[in-house]
Amino acid sequence: MNKSTLYRFSLPKGTWMVKLSISNDDLWNKIKDGELKGLSIEGFFTSKYEAMQKAEPTNEEILSALNEIITKSNG
């Protein structure tokens, strides 16, 4: 099942979603008041990207690199 439909979104398959809980009242009030309007999520993707720039990667190498990134981020 597409989890986005649980939250009443109609999004294309493969859309990335994040669910957050804000427990800091001051931060939550700034979000509600529109003072804070964005979110930055840090990821470690550059080393894989740089390694793939040195030679033409195969589809298998690309899929392996993406799988490794996803596995590490879930661990």
Short mmCIF file of N, CA, C and O in Angstrom, two decimals:
data_model
loop_
_atom_site.label_atom_id
_atom_site.label_comp_id
_atom_site.label_asym_id
_atom_site.label_seq_id
_atom_site.Cartn_x
_atom_site.Cartn_y
_atom_site.Cartn_z
N MET A 1 0.84 -1.19 0.00
CA MET A 1 0.00 0.00 0.00
C MET A 1 0.88 1.25 0.00
O MET A 1 1.90 1.30 0.66
N ASN A 2 0.48 2.24 -0.74
CA ASN A 2 1.16 3.51 -0.78
C ASN A 2 0.85 4.26 0.51
O ASN A 2 -0.28 4.65 0.76
N LYS A 3 1.87 4.47 1.35
CA LYS A 3 1.65 5.10 2.65
C LYS A 3 1.15 6.54 2.55
O LYS A 3 0.53 7.04 3.47
N SER A 4 1.43 7.20 1.44
CA SER A 4 0.99 8.59 1.31
C SER A 4 -0.53 8.68 1.35
O SER A 4 -1.08 9.68 1.82
N THR A 5 -1.23 7.64 0.90
CA THR A 5 -2.69 7.68 0.93
C THR A 5 -3.24 7.61 2.36
O THR A 5 -4.33 8.09 2.61
N LEU A 6 -2.44 7.04 3.28
CA LEU A 6 -2.87 7.03 4.68
C LEU A 6 -3.00 8.44 5.24
O LEU A 6 -3.79 8.69 6.14
N TYR A 7 -2.21 9.35 4.68
CA TYR A 7 -2.22 10.75 5.14
C TYR A 7 -2.99 11.65 4.18
O TYR A 7 -2.85 12.86 4.19
N ARG A 8 -3.80 11.03 3.33
CA ARG A 8 -4.68 11.71 2.38
C ARG A 8 -3.94 12.55 1.35
O ARG A 8 -4.39 13.62 0.96
N PHE A 9 -2.77 12.07 0.92
CA PHE A 9 -2.03 12.69 -0.17
C PHE A 9 -2.25 11.88 -1.43
O PHE A 9 -2.44 10.67 -1.37
N SER A 10 -2.23 12.53 -2.55
CA SER A 10 -2.27 11.86 -3.85
C SER A 10 -0.96 12.20 -4.55
O SER A 10 -0.86 13.21 -5.24
N LEU A 11 0.05 11.37 -4.34
CA LEU A 11 1.40 11.66 -4.82
C LEU A 11 1.87 10.57 -5.77
O LEU A 11 1.44 9.42 -5.68
N PRO A 12 2.79 10.91 -6.66
CA PRO A 12 3.32 9.90 -7.58
C PRO A 12 4.09 8.80 -6.84
O PRO A 12 4.70 9.06 -5.79
N LYS A 13 4.06 7.59 -7.37
CA LYS A 13 4.80 6.47 -6.80
C LYS A 13 6.28 6.85 -6.76
O LYS A 13 6.81 7.41 -7.71
N GLY A 14 6.93 6.57 -5.64
CA GLY A 14 8.34 6.87 -5.48
C GLY A 14 8.62 8.19 -4.78
O GLY A 14 9.78 8.52 -4.53
N THR A 15 7.57 8.96 -4.46
CA THR A 15 7.76 10.23 -3.76
C THR A 15 8.31 9.97 -2.37
O THR A 15 7.84 9.09 -1.66
N TRP A 16 9.33 10.71 -1.98
CA TRP A 16 9.90 10.56 -0.64
C TRP A 16 9.08 11.38 0.34
O TRP A 16 8.71 12.52 0.07
N MET A 17 8.80 10.79 1.50
CA MET A 17 8.05 11.48 2.54
C MET A 17 8.76 11.30 3.88
O MET A 17 9.43 10.30 4.09
N VAL A 18 8.57 12.27 4.75
CA VAL A 18 9.14 12.22 6.09
C VAL A 18 8.06 12.63 7.07
O VAL A 18 7.32 13.58 6.83
N LYS A 19 7.94 11.89 8.15
CA LYS A 19 7.01 12.27 9.21
C LYS A 19 7.86 12.66 10.42
O LYS A 19 8.77 11.95 10.82
N LEU A 20 7.56 13.82 10.98
CA LEU A 20 8.31 14.34 12.12
C LEU A 20 7.38 14.68 13.27
O LEU A 20 6.21 14.98 13.07
N SER A 21 7.95 14.64 14.45
CA SER A 21 7.23 15.09 15.64
C SER A 21 8.08 16.18 16.29
O SER A 21 9.26 15.97 16.56
N ILE A 22 7.50 17.34 16.49
CA ILE A 22 8.20 18.47 17.11
C ILE A 22 7.75 18.57 18.56
O ILE A 22 6.59 18.86 18.83
N SER A 23 8.68 18.32 19.48
CA SER A 23 8.31 18.37 20.90
C SER A 23 8.72 19.68 21.57
O SER A 23 8.37 19.91 22.72
N ASN A 24 9.44 20.54 20.87
CA ASN A 24 9.87 21.83 21.41
C ASN A 24 8.79 22.86 21.09
O ASN A 24 8.55 23.19 19.93
N ASP A 25 8.12 23.38 22.12
CA ASP A 25 7.01 24.31 21.92
C ASP A 25 7.44 25.59 21.20
O ASP A 25 6.70 26.09 20.34
N ASP A 26 8.61 26.14 21.54
CA ASP A 26 9.07 27.36 20.87
C ASP A 26 9.29 27.12 19.38
O ASP A 26 8.89 27.93 18.54
N LEU A 27 9.91 26.01 19.05
CA LEU A 27 10.15 25.66 17.66
C LEU A 27 8.83 25.44 16.93
O LEU A 27 8.62 25.94 15.82
N TRP A 28 7.91 24.72 17.54
CA TRP A 28 6.61 24.44 16.92
C TRP A 28 5.84 25.74 16.67
O TRP A 28 5.22 25.91 15.62
N ASN A 29 5.89 26.69 17.60
CA ASN A 29 5.21 27.97 17.41
C ASN A 29 5.82 28.76 16.25
O ASN A 29 5.09 29.42 15.50
N LYS A 30 7.14 28.70 16.08
CA LYS A 30 7.79 29.39 14.96
C LYS A 30 7.35 28.76 13.64
O LYS A 30 7.18 29.47 12.65
N ILE A 31 7.17 27.46 13.62
CA ILE A 31 6.70 26.78 12.41
C ILE A 31 5.26 27.20 12.11
O ILE A 31 4.93 27.58 10.98
N LYS A 32 4.40 27.17 13.13
CA LYS A 32 3.00 27.54 12.92
C LYS A 32 2.84 28.99 12.52
O LYS A 32 1.97 29.32 11.72
N ASP A 33 3.69 29.87 13.06
CA ASP A 33 3.63 31.30 12.73
C ASP A 33 4.24 31.62 11.37
O ASP A 33 4.16 32.75 10.91
N GLY A 34 4.85 30.65 10.74
CA GLY A 34 5.44 30.87 9.42
C GLY A 34 6.84 31.44 9.46
O GLY A 34 7.42 31.76 8.42
N GLU A 35 7.42 31.56 10.67
CA GLU A 35 8.79 32.08 10.78
C GLU A 35 9.78 31.06 10.21
O GLU A 35 10.76 31.43 9.57
N LEU A 36 9.53 29.79 10.45
CA LEU A 36 10.35 28.71 9.89
C LEU A 36 9.52 28.01 8.82
O LEU A 36 8.42 27.55 9.10
N LYS A 37 10.05 27.93 7.61
CA LYS A 37 9.26 27.42 6.49
C LYS A 37 9.90 26.24 5.78
O LYS A 37 9.37 25.76 4.80
N GLY A 38 11.05 25.78 6.22
CA GLY A 38 11.73 24.71 5.50
C GLY A 38 12.39 23.74 6.44
O GLY A 38 12.42 23.92 7.65
N LEU A 39 12.91 22.71 5.84
CA LEU A 39 13.57 21.64 6.60
C LEU A 39 14.75 21.17 5.78
O LEU A 39 14.64 20.96 4.57
N SER A 40 15.87 20.98 6.42
CA SER A 40 17.05 20.47 5.74
C SER A 40 17.40 19.13 6.35
O SER A 40 17.48 18.99 7.56
N ILE A 41 17.58 18.15 5.48
CA ILE A 41 17.97 16.82 5.94
C ILE A 41 19.36 16.53 5.39
O ILE A 41 19.58 16.59 4.18
N GLU A 42 20.29 16.25 6.28
CA GLU A 42 21.66 16.00 5.87
C GLU A 42 21.82 14.56 5.41
O GLU A 42 21.28 13.65 6.01
N GLY A 43 22.54 14.38 4.36
CA GLY A 43 22.83 13.04 3.87
C GLY A 43 24.26 12.96 3.40
O GLY A 43 24.90 13.97 3.11
N PHE A 44 24.79 11.75 3.33
CA PHE A 44 26.17 11.54 2.91
C PHE A 44 26.15 10.86 1.55
O PHE A 44 26.15 9.65 1.44
N PHE A 45 26.08 11.67 0.49
CA PHE A 45 25.96 11.14 -0.85
C PHE A 45 27.16 11.48 -1.73
O PHE A 45 27.32 10.90 -2.78
N THR A 46 27.99 12.42 -1.30
CA THR A 46 29.04 12.92 -2.19
C THR A 46 30.08 11.87 -2.52
O THR A 46 30.56 11.83 -3.65
N SER A 47 30.47 11.01 -1.59
CA SER A 47 31.52 10.04 -1.90
C SER A 47 31.07 9.07 -2.97
O SER A 47 31.85 8.69 -3.85
N LYS A 48 29.81 8.64 -2.93
CA LYS A 48 29.29 7.75 -3.97
C LYS A 48 29.24 8.48 -5.30
O LYS A 48 29.59 7.93 -6.33
N TYR A 49 28.80 9.73 -5.27
CA TYR A 49 28.72 10.53 -6.50
C TYR A 49 30.10 10.72 -7.10
O TYR A 49 30.30 10.52 -8.30
N GLU A 50 31.08 11.09 -6.27
CA GLU A 50 32.44 11.31 -6.76
C GLU A 50 33.04 10.03 -7.32
O GLU A 50 33.71 10.06 -8.35
N ALA A 51 32.79 8.91 -6.68
CA ALA A 51 33.32 7.64 -7.17
C ALA A 51 32.72 7.29 -8.53
O ALA A 51 33.41 6.75 -9.40
N MET A 52 31.45 7.61 -8.72
CA MET A 52 30.81 7.29 -9.99
C MET A 52 31.26 8.23 -11.10
O MET A 52 31.11 7.91 -12.28
N GLN A 53 31.83 9.39 -10.77
CA GLN A 53 32.28 10.33 -11.79
C GLN A 53 33.58 9.89 -12.44
O GLN A 53 33.93 10.34 -13.52
N LYS A 54 34.33 9.01 -11.78
CA LYS A 54 35.63 8.59 -12.29
C LYS A 54 35.51 7.67 -13.50
O LYS A 54 36.40 7.63 -14.33
N ALA A 55 34.45 6.93 -13.58
CA ALA A 55 34.23 6.01 -14.70
C ALA A 55 32.73 5.89 -14.93
O ALA A 55 31.94 6.19 -14.05
N GLU A 56 32.36 5.45 -16.09
CA GLU A 56 30.94 5.26 -16.40
C GLU A 56 30.42 4.07 -15.61
O GLU A 56 30.80 2.93 -15.86
N PRO A 57 29.55 4.30 -14.59
CA PRO A 57 29.07 3.18 -13.77
C PRO A 57 28.03 2.35 -14.53
O PRO A 57 27.30 2.86 -15.38
N THR A 58 27.99 1.09 -14.19
CA THR A 58 26.97 0.22 -14.75
C THR A 58 25.68 0.41 -13.97
O THR A 58 25.68 0.96 -12.85
N ASN A 59 24.58 -0.05 -14.50
CA ASN A 59 23.31 0.00 -13.78
C ASN A 59 23.41 -0.74 -12.45
O ASN A 59 22.86 -0.30 -11.44
N GLU A 60 24.10 -1.87 -12.46
CA GLU A 60 24.27 -2.65 -11.23
C GLU A 60 25.04 -1.87 -10.17
O GLU A 60 24.71 -1.92 -8.99
N GLU A 61 26.08 -1.14 -10.59
CA GLU A 61 26.85 -0.34 -9.63
C GLU A 61 26.01 0.80 -9.06
O GLU A 61 26.10 1.11 -7.87
N ILE A 62 25.20 1.42 -9.89
CA ILE A 62 24.32 2.50 -9.43
C ILE A 62 23.32 1.95 -8.42
O ILE A 62 23.12 2.53 -7.35
N LEU A 63 22.68 0.84 -8.76
CA LEU A 63 21.69 0.23 -7.85
C LEU A 63 22.35 -0.20 -6.55
O LEU A 63 21.77 -0.04 -5.47
N SER A 64 23.55 -0.75 -6.62
CA SER A 64 24.27 -1.17 -5.42
C SER A 64 24.59 0.02 -4.52
O SER A 64 24.43 -0.04 -3.30
N ALA A 65 25.04 1.13 -5.13
CA ALA A 65 25.35 2.33 -4.36
C ALA A 65 24.10 2.89 -3.69
O ALA A 65 24.13 3.26 -2.51
N LEU A 66 22.99 2.94 -4.42
CA LEU A 66 21.73 3.44 -3.84
C LEU A 66 21.26 2.52 -2.71
O LEU A 66 20.81 3.00 -1.66
N ASN A 67 21.37 1.22 -2.92
CA ASN A 67 20.96 0.27 -1.88
C ASN A 67 21.80 0.45 -0.62
O ASN A 67 21.28 0.42 0.50
N GLU A 68 23.10 0.67 -0.79
CA GLU A 68 23.97 0.88 0.36
C GLU A 68 23.60 2.15 1.11
O GLU A 68 23.56 2.17 2.35
N ILE A 69 23.31 3.21 0.38
CA ILE A 69 22.91 4.48 1.02
C ILE A 69 21.60 4.29 1.80
O ILE A 69 21.49 4.72 2.94
N ILE A 70 20.63 3.64 1.20
CA ILE A 70 19.34 3.42 1.86
C ILE A 70 19.50 2.53 3.07
O ILE A 70 18.94 2.80 4.14
N THR A 71 20.29 1.46 2.95
CA THR A 71 20.49 0.53 4.06
C THR A 71 21.16 1.24 5.23
O THR A 71 20.76 1.08 6.38
N LYS A 72 22.18 2.04 4.96
CA LYS A 72 22.88 2.76 6.03
C LYS A 72 21.98 3.79 6.70
O LYS A 72 22.06 4.00 7.89
N SER A 73 21.11 4.44 5.92
CA SER A 73 20.24 5.47 6.50
C SER A 73 19.15 4.86 7.36
O SER A 73 18.61 5.51 8.24
N ASN A 74 18.79 3.60 7.12
CA ASN A 74 17.77 2.93 7.93
C ASN A 74 18.36 2.22 9.14
O ASN A 74 17.62 1.72 9.96
N GLY A 75 19.67 2.16 9.23
CA GLY A 75 20.31 1.40 10.30
C GLY A 75 20.65 2.20 11.46
O GLY A 75 20.32 2.78 12.30
#
